[in-house]
mmCIF file of C-alpha atoms in Angstrom:
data_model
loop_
_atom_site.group_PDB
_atom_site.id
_atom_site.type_symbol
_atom_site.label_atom_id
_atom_site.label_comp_id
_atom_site.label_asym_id
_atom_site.label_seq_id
_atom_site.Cartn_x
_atom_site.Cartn_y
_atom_site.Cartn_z
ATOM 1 C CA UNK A 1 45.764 -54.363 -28.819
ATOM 2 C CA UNK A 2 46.157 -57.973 -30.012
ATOM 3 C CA UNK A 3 44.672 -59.476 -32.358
ATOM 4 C CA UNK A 4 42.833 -62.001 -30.974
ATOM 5 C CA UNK A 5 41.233 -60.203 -27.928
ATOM 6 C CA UNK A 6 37.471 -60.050 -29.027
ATOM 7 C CA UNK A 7 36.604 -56.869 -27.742
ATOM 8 C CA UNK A 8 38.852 -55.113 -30.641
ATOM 9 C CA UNK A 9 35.751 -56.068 -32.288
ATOM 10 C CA UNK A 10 32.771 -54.390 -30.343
ATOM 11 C CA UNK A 11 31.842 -50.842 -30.975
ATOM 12 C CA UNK A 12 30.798 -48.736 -28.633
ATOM 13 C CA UNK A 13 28.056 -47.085 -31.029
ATOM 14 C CA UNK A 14 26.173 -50.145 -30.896
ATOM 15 C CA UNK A 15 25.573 -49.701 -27.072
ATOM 16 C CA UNK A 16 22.683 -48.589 -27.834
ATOM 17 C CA UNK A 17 19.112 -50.590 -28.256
ATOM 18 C CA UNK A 18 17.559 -47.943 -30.893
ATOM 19 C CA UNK A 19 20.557 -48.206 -33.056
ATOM 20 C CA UNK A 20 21.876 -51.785 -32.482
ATOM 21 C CA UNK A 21 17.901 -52.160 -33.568
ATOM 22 C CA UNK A 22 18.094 -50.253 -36.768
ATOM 23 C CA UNK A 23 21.342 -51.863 -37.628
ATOM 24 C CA UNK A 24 19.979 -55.287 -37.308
ATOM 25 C CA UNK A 25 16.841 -54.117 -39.529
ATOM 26 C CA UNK A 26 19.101 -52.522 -42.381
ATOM 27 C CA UNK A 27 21.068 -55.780 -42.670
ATOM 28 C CA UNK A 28 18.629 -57.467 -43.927
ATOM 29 C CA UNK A 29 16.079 -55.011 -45.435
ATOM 30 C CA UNK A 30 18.014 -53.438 -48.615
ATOM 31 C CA UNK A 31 16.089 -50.000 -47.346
ATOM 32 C CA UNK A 32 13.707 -49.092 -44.948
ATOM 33 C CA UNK A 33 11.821 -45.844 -44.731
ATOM 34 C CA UNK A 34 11.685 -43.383 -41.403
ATOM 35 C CA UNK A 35 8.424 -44.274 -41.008
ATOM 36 C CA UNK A 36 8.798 -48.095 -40.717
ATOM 37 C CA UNK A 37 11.932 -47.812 -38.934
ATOM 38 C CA UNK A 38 9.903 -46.393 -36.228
ATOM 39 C CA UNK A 39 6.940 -48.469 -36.121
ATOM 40 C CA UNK A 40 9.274 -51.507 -36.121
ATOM 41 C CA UNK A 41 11.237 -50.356 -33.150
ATOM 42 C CA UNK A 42 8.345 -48.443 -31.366
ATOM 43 C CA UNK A 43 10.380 -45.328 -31.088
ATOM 44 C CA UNK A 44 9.633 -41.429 -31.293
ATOM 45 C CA UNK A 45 10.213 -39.064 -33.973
ATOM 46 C CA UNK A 46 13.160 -37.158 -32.495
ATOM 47 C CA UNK A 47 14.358 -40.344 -30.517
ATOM 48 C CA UNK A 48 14.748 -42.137 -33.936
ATOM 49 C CA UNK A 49 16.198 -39.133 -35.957
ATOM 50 C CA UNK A 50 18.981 -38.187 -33.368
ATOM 51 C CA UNK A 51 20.301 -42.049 -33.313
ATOM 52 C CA UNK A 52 19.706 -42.057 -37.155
ATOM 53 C CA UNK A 53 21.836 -39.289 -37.310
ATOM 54 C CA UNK A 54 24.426 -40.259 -35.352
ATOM 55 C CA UNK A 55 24.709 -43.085 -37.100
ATOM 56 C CA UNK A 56 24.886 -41.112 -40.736
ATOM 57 C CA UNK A 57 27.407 -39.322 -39.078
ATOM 58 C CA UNK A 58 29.832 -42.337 -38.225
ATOM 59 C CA UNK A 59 28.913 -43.256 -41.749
ATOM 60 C CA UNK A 60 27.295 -46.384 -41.053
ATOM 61 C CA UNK A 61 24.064 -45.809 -43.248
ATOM 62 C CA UNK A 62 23.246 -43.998 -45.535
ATOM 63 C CA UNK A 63 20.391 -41.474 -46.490
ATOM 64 C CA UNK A 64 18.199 -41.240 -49.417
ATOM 65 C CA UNK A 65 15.591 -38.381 -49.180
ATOM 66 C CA UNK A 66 12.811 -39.100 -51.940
ATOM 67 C CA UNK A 67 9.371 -38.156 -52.228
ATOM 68 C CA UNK A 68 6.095 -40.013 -52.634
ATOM 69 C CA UNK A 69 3.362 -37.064 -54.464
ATOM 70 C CA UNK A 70 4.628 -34.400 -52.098
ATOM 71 C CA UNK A 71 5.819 -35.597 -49.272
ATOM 72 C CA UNK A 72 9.088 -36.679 -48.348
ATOM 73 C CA UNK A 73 9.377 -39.643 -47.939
ATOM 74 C CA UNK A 74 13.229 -40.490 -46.196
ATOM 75 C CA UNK A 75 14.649 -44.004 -46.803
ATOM 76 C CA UNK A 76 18.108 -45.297 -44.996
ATOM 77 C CA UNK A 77 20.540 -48.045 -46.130
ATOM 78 C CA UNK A 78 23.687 -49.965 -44.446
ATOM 79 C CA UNK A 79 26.406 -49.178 -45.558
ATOM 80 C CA UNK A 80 29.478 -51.623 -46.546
ATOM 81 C CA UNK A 81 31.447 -49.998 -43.224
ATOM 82 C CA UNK A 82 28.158 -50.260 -41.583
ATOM 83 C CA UNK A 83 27.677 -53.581 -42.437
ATOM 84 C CA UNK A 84 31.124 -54.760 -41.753
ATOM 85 C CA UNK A 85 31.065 -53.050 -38.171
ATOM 86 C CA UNK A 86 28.070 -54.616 -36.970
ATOM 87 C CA UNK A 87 29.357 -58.015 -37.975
ATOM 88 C CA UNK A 88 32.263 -57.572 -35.879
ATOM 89 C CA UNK A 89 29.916 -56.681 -33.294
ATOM 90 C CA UNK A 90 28.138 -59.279 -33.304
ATOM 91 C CA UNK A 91 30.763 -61.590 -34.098
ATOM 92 C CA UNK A 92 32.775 -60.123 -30.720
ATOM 93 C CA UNK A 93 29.919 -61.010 -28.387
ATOM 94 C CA UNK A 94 29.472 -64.269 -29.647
ATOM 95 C CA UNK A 95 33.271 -64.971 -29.171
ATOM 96 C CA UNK A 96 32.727 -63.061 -25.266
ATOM 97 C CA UNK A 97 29.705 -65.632 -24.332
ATOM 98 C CA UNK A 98 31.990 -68.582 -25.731
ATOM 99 C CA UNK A 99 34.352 -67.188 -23.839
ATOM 100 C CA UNK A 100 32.567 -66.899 -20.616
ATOM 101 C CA UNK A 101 31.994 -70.558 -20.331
ATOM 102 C CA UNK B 1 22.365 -59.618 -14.813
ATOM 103 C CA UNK B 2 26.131 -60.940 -15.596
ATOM 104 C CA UNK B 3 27.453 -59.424 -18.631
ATOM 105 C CA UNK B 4 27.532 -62.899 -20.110
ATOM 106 C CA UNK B 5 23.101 -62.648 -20.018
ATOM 107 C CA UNK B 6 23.646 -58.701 -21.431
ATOM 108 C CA UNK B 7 25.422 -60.251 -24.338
ATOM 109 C CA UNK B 8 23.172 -63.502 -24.802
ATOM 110 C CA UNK B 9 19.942 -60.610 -24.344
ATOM 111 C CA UNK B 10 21.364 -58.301 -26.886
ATOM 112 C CA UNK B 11 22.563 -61.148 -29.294
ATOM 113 C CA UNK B 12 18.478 -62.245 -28.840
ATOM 114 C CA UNK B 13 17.545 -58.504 -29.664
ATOM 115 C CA UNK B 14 19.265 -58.432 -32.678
ATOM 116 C CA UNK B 15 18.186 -61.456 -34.021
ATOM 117 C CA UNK B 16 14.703 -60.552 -33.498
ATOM 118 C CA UNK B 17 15.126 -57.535 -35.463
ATOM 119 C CA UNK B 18 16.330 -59.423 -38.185
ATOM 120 C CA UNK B 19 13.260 -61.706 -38.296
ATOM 121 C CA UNK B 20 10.370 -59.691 -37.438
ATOM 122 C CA UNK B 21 11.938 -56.855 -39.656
ATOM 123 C CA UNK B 22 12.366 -59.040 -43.213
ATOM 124 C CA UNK B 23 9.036 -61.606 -42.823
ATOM 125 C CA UNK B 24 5.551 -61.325 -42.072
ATOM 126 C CA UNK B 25 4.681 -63.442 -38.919
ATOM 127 C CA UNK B 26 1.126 -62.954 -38.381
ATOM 128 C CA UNK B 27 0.153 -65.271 -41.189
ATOM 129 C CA UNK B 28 -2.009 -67.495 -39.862
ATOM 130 C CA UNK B 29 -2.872 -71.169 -40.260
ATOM 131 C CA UNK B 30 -6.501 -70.589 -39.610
ATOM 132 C CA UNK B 31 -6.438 -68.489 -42.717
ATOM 133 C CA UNK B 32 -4.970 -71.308 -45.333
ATOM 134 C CA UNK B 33 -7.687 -73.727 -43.693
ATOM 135 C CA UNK B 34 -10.301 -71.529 -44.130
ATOM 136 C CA UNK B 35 -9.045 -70.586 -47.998
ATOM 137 C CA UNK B 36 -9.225 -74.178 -48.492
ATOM 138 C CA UNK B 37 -12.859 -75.228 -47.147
ATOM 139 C CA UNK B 38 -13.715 -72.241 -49.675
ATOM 140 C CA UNK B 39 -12.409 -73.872 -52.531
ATOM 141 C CA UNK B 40 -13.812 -76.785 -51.610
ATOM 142 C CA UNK B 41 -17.411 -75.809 -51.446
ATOM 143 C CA UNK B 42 -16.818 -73.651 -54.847
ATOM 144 C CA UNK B 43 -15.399 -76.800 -56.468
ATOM 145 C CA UNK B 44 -18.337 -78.825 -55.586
ATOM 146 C CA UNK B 45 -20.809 -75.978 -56.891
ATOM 147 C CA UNK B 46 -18.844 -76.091 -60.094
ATOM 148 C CA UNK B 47 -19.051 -79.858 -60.487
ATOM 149 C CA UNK B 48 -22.557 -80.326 -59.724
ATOM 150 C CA UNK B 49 -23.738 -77.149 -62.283
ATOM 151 C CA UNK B 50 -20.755 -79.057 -65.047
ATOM 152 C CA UNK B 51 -22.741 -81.533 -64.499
ATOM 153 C CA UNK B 52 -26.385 -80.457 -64.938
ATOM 154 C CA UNK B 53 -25.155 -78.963 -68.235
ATOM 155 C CA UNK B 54 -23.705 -82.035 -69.286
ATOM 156 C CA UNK B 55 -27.162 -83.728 -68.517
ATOM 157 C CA UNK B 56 -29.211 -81.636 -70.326
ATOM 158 C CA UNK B 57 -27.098 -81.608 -73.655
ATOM 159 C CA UNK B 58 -29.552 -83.814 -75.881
ATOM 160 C CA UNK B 59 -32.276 -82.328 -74.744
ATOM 161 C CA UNK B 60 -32.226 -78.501 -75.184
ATOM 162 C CA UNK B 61 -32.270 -76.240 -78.029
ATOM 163 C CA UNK B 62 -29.478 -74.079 -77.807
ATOM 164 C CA UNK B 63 -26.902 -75.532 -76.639
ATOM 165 C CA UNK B 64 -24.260 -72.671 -77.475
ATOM 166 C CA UNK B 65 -26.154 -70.502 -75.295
ATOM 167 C CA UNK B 66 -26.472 -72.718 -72.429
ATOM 168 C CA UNK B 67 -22.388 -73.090 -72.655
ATOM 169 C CA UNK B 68 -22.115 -69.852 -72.467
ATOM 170 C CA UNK B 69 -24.485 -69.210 -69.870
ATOM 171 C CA UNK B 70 -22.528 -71.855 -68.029
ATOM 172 C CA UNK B 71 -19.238 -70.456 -68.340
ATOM 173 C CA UNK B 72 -20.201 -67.043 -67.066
ATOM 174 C CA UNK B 73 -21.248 -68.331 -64.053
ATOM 175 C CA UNK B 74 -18.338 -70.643 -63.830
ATOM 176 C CA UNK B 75 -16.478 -67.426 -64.012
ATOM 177 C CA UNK B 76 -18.608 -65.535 -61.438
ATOM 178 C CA UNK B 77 -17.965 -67.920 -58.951
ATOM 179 C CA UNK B 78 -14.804 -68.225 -59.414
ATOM 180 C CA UNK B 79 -14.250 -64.394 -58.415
ATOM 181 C CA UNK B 80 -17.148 -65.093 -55.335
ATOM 182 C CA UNK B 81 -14.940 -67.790 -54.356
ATOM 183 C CA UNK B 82 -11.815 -65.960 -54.027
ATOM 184 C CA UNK B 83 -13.055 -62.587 -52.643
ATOM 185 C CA UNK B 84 -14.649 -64.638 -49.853
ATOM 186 C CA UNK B 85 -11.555 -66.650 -49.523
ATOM 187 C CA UNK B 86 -9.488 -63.736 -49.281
ATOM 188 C CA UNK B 87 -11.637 -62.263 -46.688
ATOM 189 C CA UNK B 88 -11.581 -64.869 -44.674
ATOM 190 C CA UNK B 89 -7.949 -65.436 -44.735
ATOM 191 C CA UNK B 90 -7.068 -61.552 -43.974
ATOM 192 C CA UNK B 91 -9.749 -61.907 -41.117
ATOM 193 C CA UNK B 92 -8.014 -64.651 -38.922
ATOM 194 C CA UNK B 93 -4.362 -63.157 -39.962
ATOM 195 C CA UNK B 94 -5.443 -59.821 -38.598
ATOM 196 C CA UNK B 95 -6.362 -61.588 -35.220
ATOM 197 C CA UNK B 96 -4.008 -63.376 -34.778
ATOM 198 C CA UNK B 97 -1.459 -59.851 -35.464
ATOM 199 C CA UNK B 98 -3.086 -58.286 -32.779
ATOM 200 C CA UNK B 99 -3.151 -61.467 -30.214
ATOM 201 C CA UNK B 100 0.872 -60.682 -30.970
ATOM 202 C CA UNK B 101 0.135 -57.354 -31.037
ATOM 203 C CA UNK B 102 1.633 -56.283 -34.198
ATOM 204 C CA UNK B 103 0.865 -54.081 -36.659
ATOM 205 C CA UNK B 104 -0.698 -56.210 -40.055
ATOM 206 C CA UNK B 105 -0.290 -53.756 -41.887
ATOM 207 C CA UNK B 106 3.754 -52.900 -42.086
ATOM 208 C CA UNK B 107 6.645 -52.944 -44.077
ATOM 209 C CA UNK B 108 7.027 -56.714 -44.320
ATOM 210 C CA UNK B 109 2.713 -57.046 -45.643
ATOM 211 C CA UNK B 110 4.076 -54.676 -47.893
ATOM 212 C CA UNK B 111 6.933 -56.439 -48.834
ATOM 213 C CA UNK B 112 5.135 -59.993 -49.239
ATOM 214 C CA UNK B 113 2.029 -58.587 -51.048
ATOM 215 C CA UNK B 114 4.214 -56.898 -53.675
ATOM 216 C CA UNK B 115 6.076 -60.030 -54.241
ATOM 217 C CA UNK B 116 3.173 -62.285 -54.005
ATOM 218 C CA UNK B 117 1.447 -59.982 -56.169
ATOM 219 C CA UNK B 118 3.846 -59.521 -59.541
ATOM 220 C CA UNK B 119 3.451 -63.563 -60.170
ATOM 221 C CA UNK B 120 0.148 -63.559 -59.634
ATOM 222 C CA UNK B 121 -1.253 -60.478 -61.735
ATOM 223 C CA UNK B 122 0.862 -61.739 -64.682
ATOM 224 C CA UNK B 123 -1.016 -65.216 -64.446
ATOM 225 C CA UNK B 124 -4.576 -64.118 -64.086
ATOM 226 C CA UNK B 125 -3.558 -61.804 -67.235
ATOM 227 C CA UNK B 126 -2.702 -64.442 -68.696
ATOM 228 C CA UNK B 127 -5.509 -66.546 -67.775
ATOM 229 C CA UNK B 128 -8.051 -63.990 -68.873
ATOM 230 C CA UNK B 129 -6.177 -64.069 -72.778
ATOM 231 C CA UNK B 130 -6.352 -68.398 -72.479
ATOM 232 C CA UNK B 131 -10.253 -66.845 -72.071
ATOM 233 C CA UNK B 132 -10.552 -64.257 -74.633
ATOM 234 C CA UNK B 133 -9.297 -67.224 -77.246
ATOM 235 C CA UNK B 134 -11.670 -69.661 -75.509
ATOM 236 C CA UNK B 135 -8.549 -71.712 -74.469
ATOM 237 C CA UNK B 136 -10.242 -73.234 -71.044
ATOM 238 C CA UNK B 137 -8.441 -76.618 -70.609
ATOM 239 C CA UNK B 138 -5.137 -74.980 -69.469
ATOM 240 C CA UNK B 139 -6.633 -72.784 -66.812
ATOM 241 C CA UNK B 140 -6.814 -75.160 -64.070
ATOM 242 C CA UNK B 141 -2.880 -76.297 -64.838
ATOM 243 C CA UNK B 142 -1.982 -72.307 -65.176
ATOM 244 C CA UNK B 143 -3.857 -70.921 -62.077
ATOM 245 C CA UNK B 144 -2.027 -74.123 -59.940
ATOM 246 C CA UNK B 145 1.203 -72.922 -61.435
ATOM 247 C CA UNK B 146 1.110 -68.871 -61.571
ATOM 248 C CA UNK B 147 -0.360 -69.388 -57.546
ATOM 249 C CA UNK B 148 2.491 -71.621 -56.624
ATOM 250 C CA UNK B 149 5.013 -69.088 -57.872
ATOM 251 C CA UNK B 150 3.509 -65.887 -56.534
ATOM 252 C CA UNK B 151 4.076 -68.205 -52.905
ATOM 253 C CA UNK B 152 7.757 -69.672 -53.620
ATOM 254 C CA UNK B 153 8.568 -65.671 -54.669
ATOM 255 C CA UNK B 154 6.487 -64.835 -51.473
ATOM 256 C CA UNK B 155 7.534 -67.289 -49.450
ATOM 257 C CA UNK B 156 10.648 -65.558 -48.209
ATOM 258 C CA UNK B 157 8.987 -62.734 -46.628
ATOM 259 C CA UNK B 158 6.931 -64.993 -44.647
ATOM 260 C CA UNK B 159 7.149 -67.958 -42.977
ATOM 261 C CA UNK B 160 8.760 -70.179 -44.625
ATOM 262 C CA UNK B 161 5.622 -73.471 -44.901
ATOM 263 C CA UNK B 162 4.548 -71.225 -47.555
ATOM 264 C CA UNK B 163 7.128 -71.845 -49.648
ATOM 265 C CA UNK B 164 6.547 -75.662 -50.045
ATOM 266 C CA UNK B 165 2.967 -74.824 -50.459
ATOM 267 C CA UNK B 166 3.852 -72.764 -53.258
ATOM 268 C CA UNK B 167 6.236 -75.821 -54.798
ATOM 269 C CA UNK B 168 3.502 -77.922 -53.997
ATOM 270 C CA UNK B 169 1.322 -76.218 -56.098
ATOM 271 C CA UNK B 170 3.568 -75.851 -58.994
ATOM 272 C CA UNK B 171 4.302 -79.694 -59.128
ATOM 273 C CA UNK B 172 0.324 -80.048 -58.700
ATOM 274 C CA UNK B 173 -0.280 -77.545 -62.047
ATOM 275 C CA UNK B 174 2.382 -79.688 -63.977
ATOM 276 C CA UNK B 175 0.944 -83.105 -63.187
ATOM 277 C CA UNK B 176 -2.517 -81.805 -64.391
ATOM 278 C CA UNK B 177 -1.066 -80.821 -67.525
ATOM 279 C CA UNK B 178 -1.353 -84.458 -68.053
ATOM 280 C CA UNK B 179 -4.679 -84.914 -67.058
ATOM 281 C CA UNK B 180 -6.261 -81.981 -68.780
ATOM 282 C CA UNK B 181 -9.965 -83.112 -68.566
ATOM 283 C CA UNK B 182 -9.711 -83.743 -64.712
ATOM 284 C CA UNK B 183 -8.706 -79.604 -64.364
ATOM 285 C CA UNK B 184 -11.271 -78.876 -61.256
ATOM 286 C CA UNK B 185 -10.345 -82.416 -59.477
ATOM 287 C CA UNK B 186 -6.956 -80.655 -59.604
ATOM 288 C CA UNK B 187 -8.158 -77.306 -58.667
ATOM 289 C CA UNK B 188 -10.405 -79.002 -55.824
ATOM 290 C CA UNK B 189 -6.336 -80.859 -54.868
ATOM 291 C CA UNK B 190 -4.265 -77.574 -54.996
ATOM 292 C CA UNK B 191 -6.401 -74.470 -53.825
ATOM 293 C CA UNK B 192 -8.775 -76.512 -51.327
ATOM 294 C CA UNK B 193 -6.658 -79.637 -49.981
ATOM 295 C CA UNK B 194 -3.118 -78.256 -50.163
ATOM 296 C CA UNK B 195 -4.396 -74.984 -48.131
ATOM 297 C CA UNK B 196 -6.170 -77.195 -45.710
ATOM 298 C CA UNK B 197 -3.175 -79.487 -45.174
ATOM 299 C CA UNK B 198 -0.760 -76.774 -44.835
ATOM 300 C CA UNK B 199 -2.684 -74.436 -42.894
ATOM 301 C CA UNK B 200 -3.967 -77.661 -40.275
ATOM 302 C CA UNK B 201 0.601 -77.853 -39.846
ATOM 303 C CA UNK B 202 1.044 -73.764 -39.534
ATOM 304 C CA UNK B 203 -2.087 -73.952 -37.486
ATOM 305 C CA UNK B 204 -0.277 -76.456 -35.331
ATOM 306 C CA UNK B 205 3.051 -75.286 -35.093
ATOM 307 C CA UNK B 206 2.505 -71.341 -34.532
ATOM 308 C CA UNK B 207 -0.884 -71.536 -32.809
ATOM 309 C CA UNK B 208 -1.652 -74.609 -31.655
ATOM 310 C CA UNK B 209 0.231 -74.523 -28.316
ATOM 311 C CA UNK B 210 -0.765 -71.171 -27.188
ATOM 312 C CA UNK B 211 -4.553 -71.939 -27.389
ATOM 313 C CA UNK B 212 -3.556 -75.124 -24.970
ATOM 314 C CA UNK B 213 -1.367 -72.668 -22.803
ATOM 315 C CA UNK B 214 -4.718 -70.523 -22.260
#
């Protein structure tokens, strides 16, 4: 693959609008609870959780399960590979629409 | 679509995210303006009852009494002035969240009221000691500065007008420092005129065109 061709860059996790969504929140938002994370992207329980986990799995964020009194209260973080992915995402479609013109 | 829109549409999406994720949007301009024509009447109340006390000094017994008297209800107004202020400012930011339908109440509120808050508790704190030593001249310059600082920290979980109000403010406490007898012309300046000004441009820039779109 050479170097130059942008779409080295784009990753075909971030296909998706749930988790391209949750990336773009946990760049800028240090950490973010389950619970905002889903009113922010208007999402189900089990919709959010199986993208959340997928993207734990990759290793993309990370998990912190805390509790507030006694209930759980789950927060999620980027992580550096997380945060260096998505920027090559993003930085990949910006250099495709340049491209396109 | 051509995959060049998909891209543009997706690049939109995530910045978006970004924004409505990391500041509060639903502040409204409405609210500052209506803040400010609070502080104004409360000013003018304060001035006119400064005054009465002022005129009756040679003629009534006790005059440490009547200062007294006069600062307690200097004081209670004060607190009217800013629970109906805040009232009125939560009222026209919750309408205008749900004309956008979004939630007010989310993790960027909680984000800006936490940050807005630390500032601001630490200055009324320290108000209330300037109080409990009978230190009044410097509350004027204090509550000008401790305000503008709770908005510069707040500022950048919001949009981002608040953030010059909150220098604005800061520069306004310091000046007054220098005219320490003139403390509620300043007060009347900063938490009535400033909020009126700045709300009058939010007002205008976030709001205004959609209510001529209608």
């Amino acid at each position: 693959m050479a170097v130059n061709n942008p779409i080295s860059g784009l990753n075909k996790i971030f296909d998706n609008r749930i988790r391209l969504g949750v990336m773009s929140i946990l760049t800028v938002n240090e950490e973010v609870s389950f619970n905002d994370l889903k009113q922010m992207l208007e999402v189900t329980d089990g919709n959010l959780a199986t993208h959340l986990q997928t993207l734990e799995e990759s290793k993309l964020i990370k998990v912190h399960k805390g509790f507030i009194g006694r209930k759980t209260n789950t927060t999620y973080a980027i992580t550096k590979t997380g945060s260096k992915s998505f920027n090559e995402h993003i930085e990949a479609l910006e250099k495709m629409i340049k491209g396109f013109k | 679509m051509s995959v060049k829109d998909q891209h543009l549409d997706t690049l939109e999406d995530i910045r978006r995210m970004m924004k409505r994720s990391s500041r509060f949007i639903s502040l409204s301009g409405l609210s500052g303006i209506a803040a400010g024509v609070w502080a104004l009447i409360g000013s003018y109340l304060a001035f006119t009852w400064i005054g009465k006390y002022r005129n009756n000094l040679d003629n009534v017994r006790n005059n440490d009494l009547d200062l007294h008297q006069l600062q307690v209800d200097l004081l209670l107004l004060a607190i009217a002035i800013l629970i109906v202020a805040v009232i009125s400012a939560l009222y026209f930011t919750w309408r205008k969240a749900g004309k956008d339908r979004l939630p007010l109440w989310d993790h960027t509120a909680k984000m800006l009221i936490l940050n807005i808050a630390i500032p601001l508790v630490a200055g009324g704190l320290f108000i209330l000691a300037m109080l409990q030593y009978d230190e009044w001249r410097f509350i004027a310059p204090a509550s000008l500065i401790f305000y503008g600082l709770a908005l510069v920290n707040g500022g950048k979980y919001t949009l981002s007008e608040i953030r010059y109000l909150g220098i604005s403010e800061i520069v306004l406490g310091l000046v007054c420092t220098q005219f320490i007898h003139y403390g509620l012309y300043f007060w009347a300046i900063g938490f009535g005129i400033l909020h009126i000004i700045y709300g009058f441009a939010m007002w205008r820039k976030y709001e205004g065109s959609r209510v001529a779109e209608d």
